[in-house]
Short mmCIF file of C-alpha atoms and ligand atoms in Angstrom, two decimals:
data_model
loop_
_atom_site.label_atom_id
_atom_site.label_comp_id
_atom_site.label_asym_id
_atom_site.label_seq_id
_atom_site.Cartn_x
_atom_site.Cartn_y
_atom_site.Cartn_z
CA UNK A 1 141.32 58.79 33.42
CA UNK A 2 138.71 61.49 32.78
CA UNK A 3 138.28 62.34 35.90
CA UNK A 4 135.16 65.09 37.27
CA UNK A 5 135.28 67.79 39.72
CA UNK A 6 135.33 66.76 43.47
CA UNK A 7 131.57 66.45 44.78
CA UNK A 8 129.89 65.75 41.44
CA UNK A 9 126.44 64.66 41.33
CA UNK A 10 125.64 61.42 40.24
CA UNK A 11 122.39 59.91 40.05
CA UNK A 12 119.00 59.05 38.44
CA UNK A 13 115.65 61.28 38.18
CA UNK A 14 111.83 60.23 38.27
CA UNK A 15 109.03 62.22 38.92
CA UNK A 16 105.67 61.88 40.91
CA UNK A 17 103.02 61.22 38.68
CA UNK A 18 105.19 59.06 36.57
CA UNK A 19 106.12 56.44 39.69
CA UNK A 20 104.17 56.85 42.65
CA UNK A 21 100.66 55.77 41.63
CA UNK A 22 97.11 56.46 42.83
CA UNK A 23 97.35 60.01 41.92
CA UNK A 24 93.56 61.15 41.15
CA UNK A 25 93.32 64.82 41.26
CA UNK A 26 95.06 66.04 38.44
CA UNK A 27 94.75 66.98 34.99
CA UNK A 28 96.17 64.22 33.49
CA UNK A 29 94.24 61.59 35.59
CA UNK A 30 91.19 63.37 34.29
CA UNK A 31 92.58 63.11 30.98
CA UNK A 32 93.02 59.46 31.63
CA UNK A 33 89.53 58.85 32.51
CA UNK A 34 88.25 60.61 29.66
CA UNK A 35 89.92 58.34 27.27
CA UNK A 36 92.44 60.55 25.91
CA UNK A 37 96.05 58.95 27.43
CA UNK A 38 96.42 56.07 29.06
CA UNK A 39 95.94 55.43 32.46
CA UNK A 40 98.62 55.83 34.98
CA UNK A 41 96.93 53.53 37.82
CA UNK A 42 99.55 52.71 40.21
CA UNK A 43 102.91 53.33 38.25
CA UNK A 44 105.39 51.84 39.94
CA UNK A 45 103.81 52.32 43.59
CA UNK A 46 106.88 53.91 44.35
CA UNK A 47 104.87 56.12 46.74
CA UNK A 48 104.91 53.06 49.50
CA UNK A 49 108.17 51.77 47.82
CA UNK A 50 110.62 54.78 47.74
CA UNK A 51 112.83 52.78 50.61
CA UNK A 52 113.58 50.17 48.73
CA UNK A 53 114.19 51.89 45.79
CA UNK A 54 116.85 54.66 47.26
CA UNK A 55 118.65 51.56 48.91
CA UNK A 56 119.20 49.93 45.11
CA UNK A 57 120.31 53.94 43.89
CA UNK A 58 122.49 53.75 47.18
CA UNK A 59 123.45 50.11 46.01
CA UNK A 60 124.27 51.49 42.41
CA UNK A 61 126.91 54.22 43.55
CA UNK A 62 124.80 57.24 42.79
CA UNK A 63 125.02 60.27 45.44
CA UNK A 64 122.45 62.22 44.15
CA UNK A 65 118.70 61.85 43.52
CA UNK A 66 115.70 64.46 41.88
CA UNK A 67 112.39 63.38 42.15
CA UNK A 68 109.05 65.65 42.04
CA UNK A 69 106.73 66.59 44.59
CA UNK A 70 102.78 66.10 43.35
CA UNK A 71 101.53 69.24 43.84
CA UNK A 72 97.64 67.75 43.38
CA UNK A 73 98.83 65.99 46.78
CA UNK A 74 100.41 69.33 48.29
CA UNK A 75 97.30 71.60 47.85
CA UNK A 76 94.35 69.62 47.12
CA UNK A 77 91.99 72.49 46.92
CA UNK A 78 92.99 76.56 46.34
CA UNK A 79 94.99 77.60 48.93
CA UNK A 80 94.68 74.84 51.13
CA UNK A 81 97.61 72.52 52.25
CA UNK A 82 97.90 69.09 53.23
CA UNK A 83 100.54 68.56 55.83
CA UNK A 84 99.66 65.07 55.46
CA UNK A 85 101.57 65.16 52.07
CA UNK A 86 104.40 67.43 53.46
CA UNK A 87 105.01 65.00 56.19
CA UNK A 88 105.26 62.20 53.75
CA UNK A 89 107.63 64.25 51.12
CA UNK A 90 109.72 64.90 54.37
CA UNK A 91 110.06 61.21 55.34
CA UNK A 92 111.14 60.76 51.25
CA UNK A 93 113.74 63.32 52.35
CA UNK A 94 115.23 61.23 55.25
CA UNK A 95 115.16 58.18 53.42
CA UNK A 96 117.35 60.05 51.07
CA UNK A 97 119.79 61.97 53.16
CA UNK A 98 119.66 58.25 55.59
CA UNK A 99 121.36 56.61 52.41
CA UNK A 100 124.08 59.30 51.43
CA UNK A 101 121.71 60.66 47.98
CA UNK A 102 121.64 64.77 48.40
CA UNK A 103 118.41 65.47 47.11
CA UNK A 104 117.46 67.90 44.19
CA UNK A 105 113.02 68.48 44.46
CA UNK A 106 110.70 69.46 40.88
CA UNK A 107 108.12 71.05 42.39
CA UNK A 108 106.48 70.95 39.51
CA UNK A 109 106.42 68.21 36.56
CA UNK A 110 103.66 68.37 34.47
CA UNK A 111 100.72 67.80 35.85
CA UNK A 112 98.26 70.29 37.70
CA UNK A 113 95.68 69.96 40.56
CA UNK A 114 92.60 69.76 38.37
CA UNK A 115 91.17 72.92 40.76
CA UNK A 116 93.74 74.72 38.89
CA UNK A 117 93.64 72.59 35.37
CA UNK A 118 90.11 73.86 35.28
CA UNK A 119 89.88 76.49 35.52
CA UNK A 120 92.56 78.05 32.88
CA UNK A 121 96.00 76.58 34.75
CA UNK A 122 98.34 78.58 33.22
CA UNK A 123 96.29 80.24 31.12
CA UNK A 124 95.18 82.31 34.07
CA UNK A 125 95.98 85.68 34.53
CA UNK A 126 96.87 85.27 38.46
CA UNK A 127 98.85 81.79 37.59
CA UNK A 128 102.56 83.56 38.93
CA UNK A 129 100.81 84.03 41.97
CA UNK A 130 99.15 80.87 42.49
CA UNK A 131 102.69 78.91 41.40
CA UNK A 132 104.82 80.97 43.59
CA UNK A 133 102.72 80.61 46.62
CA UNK A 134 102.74 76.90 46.17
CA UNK A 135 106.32 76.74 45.47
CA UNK A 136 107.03 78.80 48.23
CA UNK A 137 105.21 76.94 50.64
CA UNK A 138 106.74 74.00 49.54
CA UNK A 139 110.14 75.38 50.32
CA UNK A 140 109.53 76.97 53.95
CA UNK A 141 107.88 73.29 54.47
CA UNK A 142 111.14 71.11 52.83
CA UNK A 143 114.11 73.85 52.63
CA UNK A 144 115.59 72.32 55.93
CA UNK A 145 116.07 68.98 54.02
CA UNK A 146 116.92 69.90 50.73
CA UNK A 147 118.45 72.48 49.32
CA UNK A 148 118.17 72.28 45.43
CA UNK A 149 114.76 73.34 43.65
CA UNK A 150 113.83 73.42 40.56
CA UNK A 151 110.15 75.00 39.65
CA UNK A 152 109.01 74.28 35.96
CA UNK A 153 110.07 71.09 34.53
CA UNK A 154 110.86 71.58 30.85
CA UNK A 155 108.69 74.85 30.06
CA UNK A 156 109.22 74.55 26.12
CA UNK A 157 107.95 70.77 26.17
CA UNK A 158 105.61 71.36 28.00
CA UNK A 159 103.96 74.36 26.20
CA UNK A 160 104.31 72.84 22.50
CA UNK A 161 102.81 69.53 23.78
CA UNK A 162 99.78 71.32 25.12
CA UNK A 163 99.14 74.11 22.91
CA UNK A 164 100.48 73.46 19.28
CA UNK A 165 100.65 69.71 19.10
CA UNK A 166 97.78 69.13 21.50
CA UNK A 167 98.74 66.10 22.50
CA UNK A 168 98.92 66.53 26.12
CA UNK A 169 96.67 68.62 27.92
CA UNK A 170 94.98 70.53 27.82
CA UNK A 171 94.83 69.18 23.85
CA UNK A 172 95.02 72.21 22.19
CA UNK A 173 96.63 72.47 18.90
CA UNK A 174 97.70 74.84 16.26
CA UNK A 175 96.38 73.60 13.32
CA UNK A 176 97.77 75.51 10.57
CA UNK A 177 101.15 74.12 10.47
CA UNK A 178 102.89 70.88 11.19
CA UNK A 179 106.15 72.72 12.08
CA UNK A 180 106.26 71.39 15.51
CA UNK A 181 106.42 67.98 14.43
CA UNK A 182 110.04 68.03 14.45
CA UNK A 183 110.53 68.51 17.67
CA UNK A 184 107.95 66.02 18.60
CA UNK A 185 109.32 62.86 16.51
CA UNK A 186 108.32 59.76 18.30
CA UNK A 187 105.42 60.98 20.65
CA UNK A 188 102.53 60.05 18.42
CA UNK A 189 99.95 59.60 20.52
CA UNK A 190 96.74 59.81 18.23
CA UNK A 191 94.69 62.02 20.79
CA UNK A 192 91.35 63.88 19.93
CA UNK A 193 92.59 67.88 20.37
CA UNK A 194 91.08 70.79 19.90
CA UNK A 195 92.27 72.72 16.64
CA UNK A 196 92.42 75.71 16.16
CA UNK A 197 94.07 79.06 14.90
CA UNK A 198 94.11 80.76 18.06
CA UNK A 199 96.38 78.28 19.85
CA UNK A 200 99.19 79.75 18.26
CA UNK A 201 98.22 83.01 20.19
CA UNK A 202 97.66 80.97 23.53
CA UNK A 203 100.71 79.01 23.08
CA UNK A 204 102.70 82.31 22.93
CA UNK A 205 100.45 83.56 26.08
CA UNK A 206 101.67 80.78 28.67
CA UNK A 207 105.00 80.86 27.43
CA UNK A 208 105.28 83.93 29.14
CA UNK A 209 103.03 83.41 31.53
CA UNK A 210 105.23 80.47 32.89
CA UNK A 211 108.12 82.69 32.31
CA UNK A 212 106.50 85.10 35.12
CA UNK A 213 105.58 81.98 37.01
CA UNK A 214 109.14 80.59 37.54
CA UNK A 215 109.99 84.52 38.08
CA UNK A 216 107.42 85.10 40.70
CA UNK A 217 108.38 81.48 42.31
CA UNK A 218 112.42 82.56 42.46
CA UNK A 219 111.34 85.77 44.42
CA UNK A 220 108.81 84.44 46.32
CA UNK A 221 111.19 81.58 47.33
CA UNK A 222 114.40 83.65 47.75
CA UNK A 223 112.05 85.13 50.47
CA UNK A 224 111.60 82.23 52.70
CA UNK A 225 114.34 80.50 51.89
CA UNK A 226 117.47 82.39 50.74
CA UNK A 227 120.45 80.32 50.18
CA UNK A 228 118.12 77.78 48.39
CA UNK A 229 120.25 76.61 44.61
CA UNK A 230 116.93 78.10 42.41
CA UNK A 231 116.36 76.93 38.98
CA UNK A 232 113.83 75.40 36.30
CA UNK A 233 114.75 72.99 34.69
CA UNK A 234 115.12 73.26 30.52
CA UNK A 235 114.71 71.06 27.83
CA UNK A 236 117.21 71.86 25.17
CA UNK A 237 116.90 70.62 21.66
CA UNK A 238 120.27 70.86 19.58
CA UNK A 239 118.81 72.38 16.45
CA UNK A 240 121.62 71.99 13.76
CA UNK A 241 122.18 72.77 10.08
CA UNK A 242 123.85 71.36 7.18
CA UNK A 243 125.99 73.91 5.17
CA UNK A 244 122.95 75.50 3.14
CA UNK A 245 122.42 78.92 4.91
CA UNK A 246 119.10 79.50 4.76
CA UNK A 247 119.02 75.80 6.84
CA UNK A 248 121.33 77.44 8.90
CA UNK A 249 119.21 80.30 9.92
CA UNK A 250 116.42 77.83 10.34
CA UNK A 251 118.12 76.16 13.12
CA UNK A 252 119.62 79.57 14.47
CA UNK A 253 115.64 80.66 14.81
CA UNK A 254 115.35 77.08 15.93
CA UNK A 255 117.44 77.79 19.15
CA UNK A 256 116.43 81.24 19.50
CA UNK A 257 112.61 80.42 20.08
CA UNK A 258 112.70 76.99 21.96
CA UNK A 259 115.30 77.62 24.07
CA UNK A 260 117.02 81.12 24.58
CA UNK A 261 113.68 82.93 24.44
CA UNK A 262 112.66 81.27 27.67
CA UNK A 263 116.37 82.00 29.23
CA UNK A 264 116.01 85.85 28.48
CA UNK A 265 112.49 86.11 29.94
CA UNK A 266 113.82 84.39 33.24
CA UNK A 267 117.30 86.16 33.50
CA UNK A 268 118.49 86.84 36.54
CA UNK A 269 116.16 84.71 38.46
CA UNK A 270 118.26 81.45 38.31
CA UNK A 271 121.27 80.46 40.44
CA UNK A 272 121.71 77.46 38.14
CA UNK A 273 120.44 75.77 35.44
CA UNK A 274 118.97 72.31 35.23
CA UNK A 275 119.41 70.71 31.97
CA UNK A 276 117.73 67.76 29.68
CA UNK A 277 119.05 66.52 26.87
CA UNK A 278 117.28 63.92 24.45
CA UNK A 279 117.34 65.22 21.27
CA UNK A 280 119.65 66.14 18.19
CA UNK A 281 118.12 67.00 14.79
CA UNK A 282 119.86 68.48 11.95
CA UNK A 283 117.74 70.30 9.04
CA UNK A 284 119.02 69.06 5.98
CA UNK A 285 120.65 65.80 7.32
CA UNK A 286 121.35 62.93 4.53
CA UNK A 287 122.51 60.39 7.46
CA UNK A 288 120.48 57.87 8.53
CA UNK A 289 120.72 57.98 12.10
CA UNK A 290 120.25 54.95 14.40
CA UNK A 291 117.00 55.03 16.62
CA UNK A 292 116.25 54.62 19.87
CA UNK A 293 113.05 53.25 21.11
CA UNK A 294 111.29 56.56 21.15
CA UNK A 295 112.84 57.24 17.71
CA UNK A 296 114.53 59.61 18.49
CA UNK A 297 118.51 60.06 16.89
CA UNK A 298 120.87 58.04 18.79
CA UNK A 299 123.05 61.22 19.65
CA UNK A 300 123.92 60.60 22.94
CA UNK A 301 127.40 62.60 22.26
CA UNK A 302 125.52 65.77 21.40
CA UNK A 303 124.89 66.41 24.95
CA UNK A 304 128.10 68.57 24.36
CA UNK A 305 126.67 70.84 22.17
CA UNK A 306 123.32 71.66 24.47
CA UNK A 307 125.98 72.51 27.12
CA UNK A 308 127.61 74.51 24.62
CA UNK A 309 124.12 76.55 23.84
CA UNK A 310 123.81 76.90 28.12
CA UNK A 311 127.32 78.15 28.57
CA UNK A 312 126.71 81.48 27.75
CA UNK A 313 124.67 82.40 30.40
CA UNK A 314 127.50 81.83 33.18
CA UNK A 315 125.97 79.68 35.54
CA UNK A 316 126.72 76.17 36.90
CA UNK A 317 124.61 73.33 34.92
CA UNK A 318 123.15 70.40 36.76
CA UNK A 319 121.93 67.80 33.67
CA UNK A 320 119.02 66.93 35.18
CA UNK A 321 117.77 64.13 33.02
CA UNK A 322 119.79 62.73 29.90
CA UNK A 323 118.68 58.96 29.31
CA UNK A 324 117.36 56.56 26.34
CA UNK A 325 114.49 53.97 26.06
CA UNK A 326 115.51 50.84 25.27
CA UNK A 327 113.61 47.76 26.58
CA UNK A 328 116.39 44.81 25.73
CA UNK A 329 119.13 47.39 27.27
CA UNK A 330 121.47 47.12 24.45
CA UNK A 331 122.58 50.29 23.90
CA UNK A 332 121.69 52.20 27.35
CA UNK A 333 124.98 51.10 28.56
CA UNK A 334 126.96 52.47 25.60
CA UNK A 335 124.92 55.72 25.41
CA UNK A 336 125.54 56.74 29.62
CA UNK A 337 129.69 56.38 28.53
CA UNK A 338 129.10 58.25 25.24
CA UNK A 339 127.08 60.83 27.45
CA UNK A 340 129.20 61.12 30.14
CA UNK A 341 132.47 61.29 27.90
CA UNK A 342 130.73 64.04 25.84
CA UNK A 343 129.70 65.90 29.65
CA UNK A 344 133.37 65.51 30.20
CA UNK A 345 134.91 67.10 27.28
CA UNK A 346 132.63 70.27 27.97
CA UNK A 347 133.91 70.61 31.40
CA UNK A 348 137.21 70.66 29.99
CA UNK A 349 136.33 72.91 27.20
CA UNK A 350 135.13 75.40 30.17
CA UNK A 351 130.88 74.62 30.93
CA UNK A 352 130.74 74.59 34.71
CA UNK A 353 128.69 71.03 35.28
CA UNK A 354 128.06 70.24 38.33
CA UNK A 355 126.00 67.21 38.26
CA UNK A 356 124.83 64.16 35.75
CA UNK A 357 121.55 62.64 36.81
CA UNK A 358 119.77 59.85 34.50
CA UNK A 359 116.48 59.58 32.89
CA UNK A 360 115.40 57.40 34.42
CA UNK A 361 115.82 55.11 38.01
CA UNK A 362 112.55 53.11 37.23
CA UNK A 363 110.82 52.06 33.80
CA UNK A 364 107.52 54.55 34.51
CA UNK A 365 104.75 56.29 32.80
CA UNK A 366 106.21 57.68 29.95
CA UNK A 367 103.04 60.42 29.53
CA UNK A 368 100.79 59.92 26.81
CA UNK A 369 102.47 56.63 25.47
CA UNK A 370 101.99 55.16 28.66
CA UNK A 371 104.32 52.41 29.84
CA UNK A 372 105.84 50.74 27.03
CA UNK A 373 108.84 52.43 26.99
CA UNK A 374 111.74 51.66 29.04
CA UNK A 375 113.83 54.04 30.66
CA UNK A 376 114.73 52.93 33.70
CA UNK A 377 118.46 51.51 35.19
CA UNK A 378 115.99 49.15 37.10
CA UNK A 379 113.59 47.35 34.91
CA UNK A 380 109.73 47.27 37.02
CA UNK A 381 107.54 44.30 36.05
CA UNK A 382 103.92 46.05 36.18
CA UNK A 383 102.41 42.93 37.26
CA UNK A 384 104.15 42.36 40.39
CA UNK A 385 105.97 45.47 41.08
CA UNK A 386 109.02 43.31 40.77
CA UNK A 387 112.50 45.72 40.51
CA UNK A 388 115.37 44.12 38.38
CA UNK A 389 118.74 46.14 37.85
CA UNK A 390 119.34 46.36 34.38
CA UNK A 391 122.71 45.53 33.47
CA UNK A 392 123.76 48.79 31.85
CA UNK A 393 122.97 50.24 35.67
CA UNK A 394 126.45 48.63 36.51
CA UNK A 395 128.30 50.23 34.07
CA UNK A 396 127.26 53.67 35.25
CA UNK A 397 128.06 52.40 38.90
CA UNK A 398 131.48 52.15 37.91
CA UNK A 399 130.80 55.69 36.78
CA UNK A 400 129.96 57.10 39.84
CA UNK A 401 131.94 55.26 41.65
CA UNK A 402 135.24 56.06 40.26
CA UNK A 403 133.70 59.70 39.76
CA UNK A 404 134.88 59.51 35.91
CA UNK A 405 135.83 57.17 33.26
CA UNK A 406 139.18 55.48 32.27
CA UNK A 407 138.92 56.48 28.92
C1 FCB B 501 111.22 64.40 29.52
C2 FCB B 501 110.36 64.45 30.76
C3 FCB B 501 110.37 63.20 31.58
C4 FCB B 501 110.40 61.96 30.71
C5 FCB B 501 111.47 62.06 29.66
C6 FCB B 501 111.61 60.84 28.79
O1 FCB B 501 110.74 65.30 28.57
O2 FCB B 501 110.75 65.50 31.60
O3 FCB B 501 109.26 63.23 32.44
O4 FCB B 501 109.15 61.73 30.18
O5 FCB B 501 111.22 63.17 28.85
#
C-alpha cells in the first residue's frame, strides 16, 4: 500500500470566473464583449449551485477544496467593498466546513476589476499596494473560516499569456520571437494583440511588479491575520534536455527564468508553496508523446520532477491543481493514479507534500478556448446545468478514501 501522511489533502480546485457565471466587471468579460475570447456567460452557475456541488466533492471522498474569490465582486470600485460579496464567500465557507472539505481561498485568479484592468493593472506603479489591501481585506473578512491563502495564481502563466504571447489580456505580445511558444503548446487562440518590441520590457516590468505584489500581500496579511498558511500559487513547467549540452543549458535557463526567478524575488514571504503541474517538454525529444486534449504531453508521472525543482526551497508543497482534459474520460482515470503514484514516490524520496487537489471539480471556462475542454471529475451539460460524475471521479474516491493507493 502506498500509503500518505495522516491529514493529507485531497480534493478538486475551480476558480470564480471559470464556474460561477454572470461575472461582468472584469477584464476578461470586457475582453469577451469586445470579441477577443469567448464569452463566459453563466459558466457553470456554480455561484447559486456551490451546495450541491460540495455535497457530490463530499460524496466523492475528497476533504479538501480551493476555489477563488472574484475580486471584481469584492471591490467593485477603488477602495470600496461589497460586504454583500463577503457575506456570500462566507456562506461558500460554511457550506464547506458543513460537509467536512477544509478550505484553501485564490484570492486572485486571473482576472481583474476592470477599474483596475484600465487603468494599467499591474502595470501600475502603486499595484503592491492596491493587491495587498485587497488581499488583506479579504483575509480580516474570511481568516476566521479559512485558514489557507494563496494570492497570485500562476504568476509566470499569467505574465507570458498577457505580455509575450498576447493572447490573454491585456493582448500584448512580443513580437520578435516565437520562443514562448513552447510553453504555450495547445492554447491557440487566434486573438488580435498588440505587437510590439517593448512588451518584452513590460513583460519583465510586471514580473516583478507581481513579485512585490504577492510580497506586499504576505506582509500586509501576516498583519491582520498571523497564523494564516501564506502562499501563491506556481505554475511549474519541467523543462528537460536530451544529452546535447548546449540543450541542456537551454532547459537549465528554461527553469531558471520561468520558475526559480519568481521564487527568489518572493523568498521569505511564503509559508508554503502551492503547486501546478501540467506540463513536461524536453528540448531535443525524438519520442512521440501521446496527447491530451489540450495537446499537451501525456506526462502525468513528471509531476515528480516539478516537486523535485520545489524541494529546494524547504517548505511544505500543497499541488494545487494537477489534472488533464479529456472529454470521453479515457485516460483521466489512469493519469490521477500515475499522478498520485509519482506524488508518492517524492514524498518518499523526501518533498514535504501536504496536499493533492485536482484540476478540475467541474468541466468550466477553460480561458480563451472557452468551454470545449473538459476537465472536470463531474461532467456539466451547458444546456441544462446538468452535473454527471465522470467515472474516473471514482477511481480517485478510492484515492482519498483509502488516503493512498494499493500499488
Ligand atoms: C491553469 C489555470 C486554471 C486552468 C488550468 C487548466 O493554468 O490555473 O485556471 O485553466 O490551467
Amino acid at each position: 500500500m502506498k500509503k500518505f501522511p495522516d491529514g493529507f489533502y485531497w480534493g478538486a480546485a475551480s476558480a470564480s470566473y471559470q464556474v460561477e457565471g454572470g461575472i461582468e466587471n472584469t477584464d476578461w468579460a470586457k475582453a469577451a464583449r469586445d470579441g477577443r475570447v469567448p464569452e463566459c456567460g453563466r459558466a457553470c452557475e456554480h455561484y447559486t449551485r456551490y451546495e450541491a456541488d460540495f455535497d457530490i466533492a463530499k460524496s466523492l471522498g475528497h476533504n479538501a477544496h480551493r476555489f477563488s474569490v472574484e475580486w471584481a465582486r469584492i471591490e467593485p470600485e477603488a477602495g470600496q467593498f461589497d460586504m454583500a460579496a463577503i457575506a456570500h464567500y462566507r456562506q461558500v465557507l460554511e457550506a464547506l466546513h458543513a460537509r467536512g472539505l477544509t478550505p484553501f481561498i485564490t484570492l486572485w485568479h486571473f482576472t481583474l476589476p476592470l477599474w483596475f484592468s484600465e487603468s494599467g493593472g499591474f502595470e501600475r506603479k502603486d499595484a503592491p499596494e492596491i493587491f495587498a489591501r485587497y488581499c488583506a481585506f479579504v483575509v480580516k473578512e474570511l481568516g476566521d473560516l479559512c485558514g489557507h491563502f494563496s494570492t497570485i495564481n500562476e504568476p509566470s502563466v499569467y505574465g507570458s499569456n498577457g505580455w509575450l504571447r498576447g493572447s490573454w489580456p491585456p493582448f500584448k505580445r512580443f513580437s520578435l520571437t516565437d520562443l514562448v511558444a513552447i510553453t504555450n503548446s495547445g492554447r491557440s487562440y487566434e486573438s488580435r494583440a498588440d505587437k510590439s518590441a517593448s512588451n518584452l520590457f513590460l513583460w519583465w516590468r510586471v514580473m516583478k511588479n507581481l513579485a512585490k505584489s504577492h510580497n506586499a500581500a504576505y506582509l500586509a496579511i501576516k498583519k491582520v491575520r498571523p497564523n494564516a498558511d501564506v502562499n501563491f500559487v506556481h505554475h511549474v513547467i519541467v523543462f528537460d534536455a536530451n544529452k546535447n549540452p548546449f540543450r541542456k543549458l537551454a532547459a537549465y535557463i528554461a527553469n531558471q527564468s520561468w520558475t526559480h526567478l519568481f521564487m527568489r524575488r518572493t523568498a521569505g514571504h511564503y509559508d508554503t508553496i502551492g503547486l501546478n503541474y501540467y506540463f513536461y517538454t524536453q528540448f531535443g525529444d525524438k519520442r512521440k508523446w501521446r496527447k491530451t486534449d489540450m495537446d499537451w504531453n501525456f506526462a502525468p508521472e513528471k509531476i515528480y520532477d516539478a516537486l523535485m525543482i520545489l524541494k529546494r526551497y524547504k517548505r511544505p508543497i500543497v499541488i494545487c491543481e494537477a489534472g488533464v482534459a479529456d472529454a470521453d474520460d479515457s485516460d483521466r482515470a489512469e493519469y490521477i493514479e500515475k499522478q498520485v503514484r509519482a506524488t508518492w514516490q517524492a514524498i518518499q524520496d523526501g518533498v514535504d507534500v501536504r496536499g493533492h487537489i485536482y484540476w478540475s471539480l467541474l468541466d468550466n471556462y477553460e480561458w480563451a478556448l472557452g468551454f470545449e475542454k473538459r476537465f472536470g471529475l463531474v461532467e456539466i451539460n451547458y444546456e441544462t446545468m446538468e452535473r454527471t460524475i465522470r467515472p474516473s471521479a471514482y477511481v480517485y474516491k478510492k484515492i482519498c478514501e483509502q488516503n493512498g493507493m494499493l500499488e
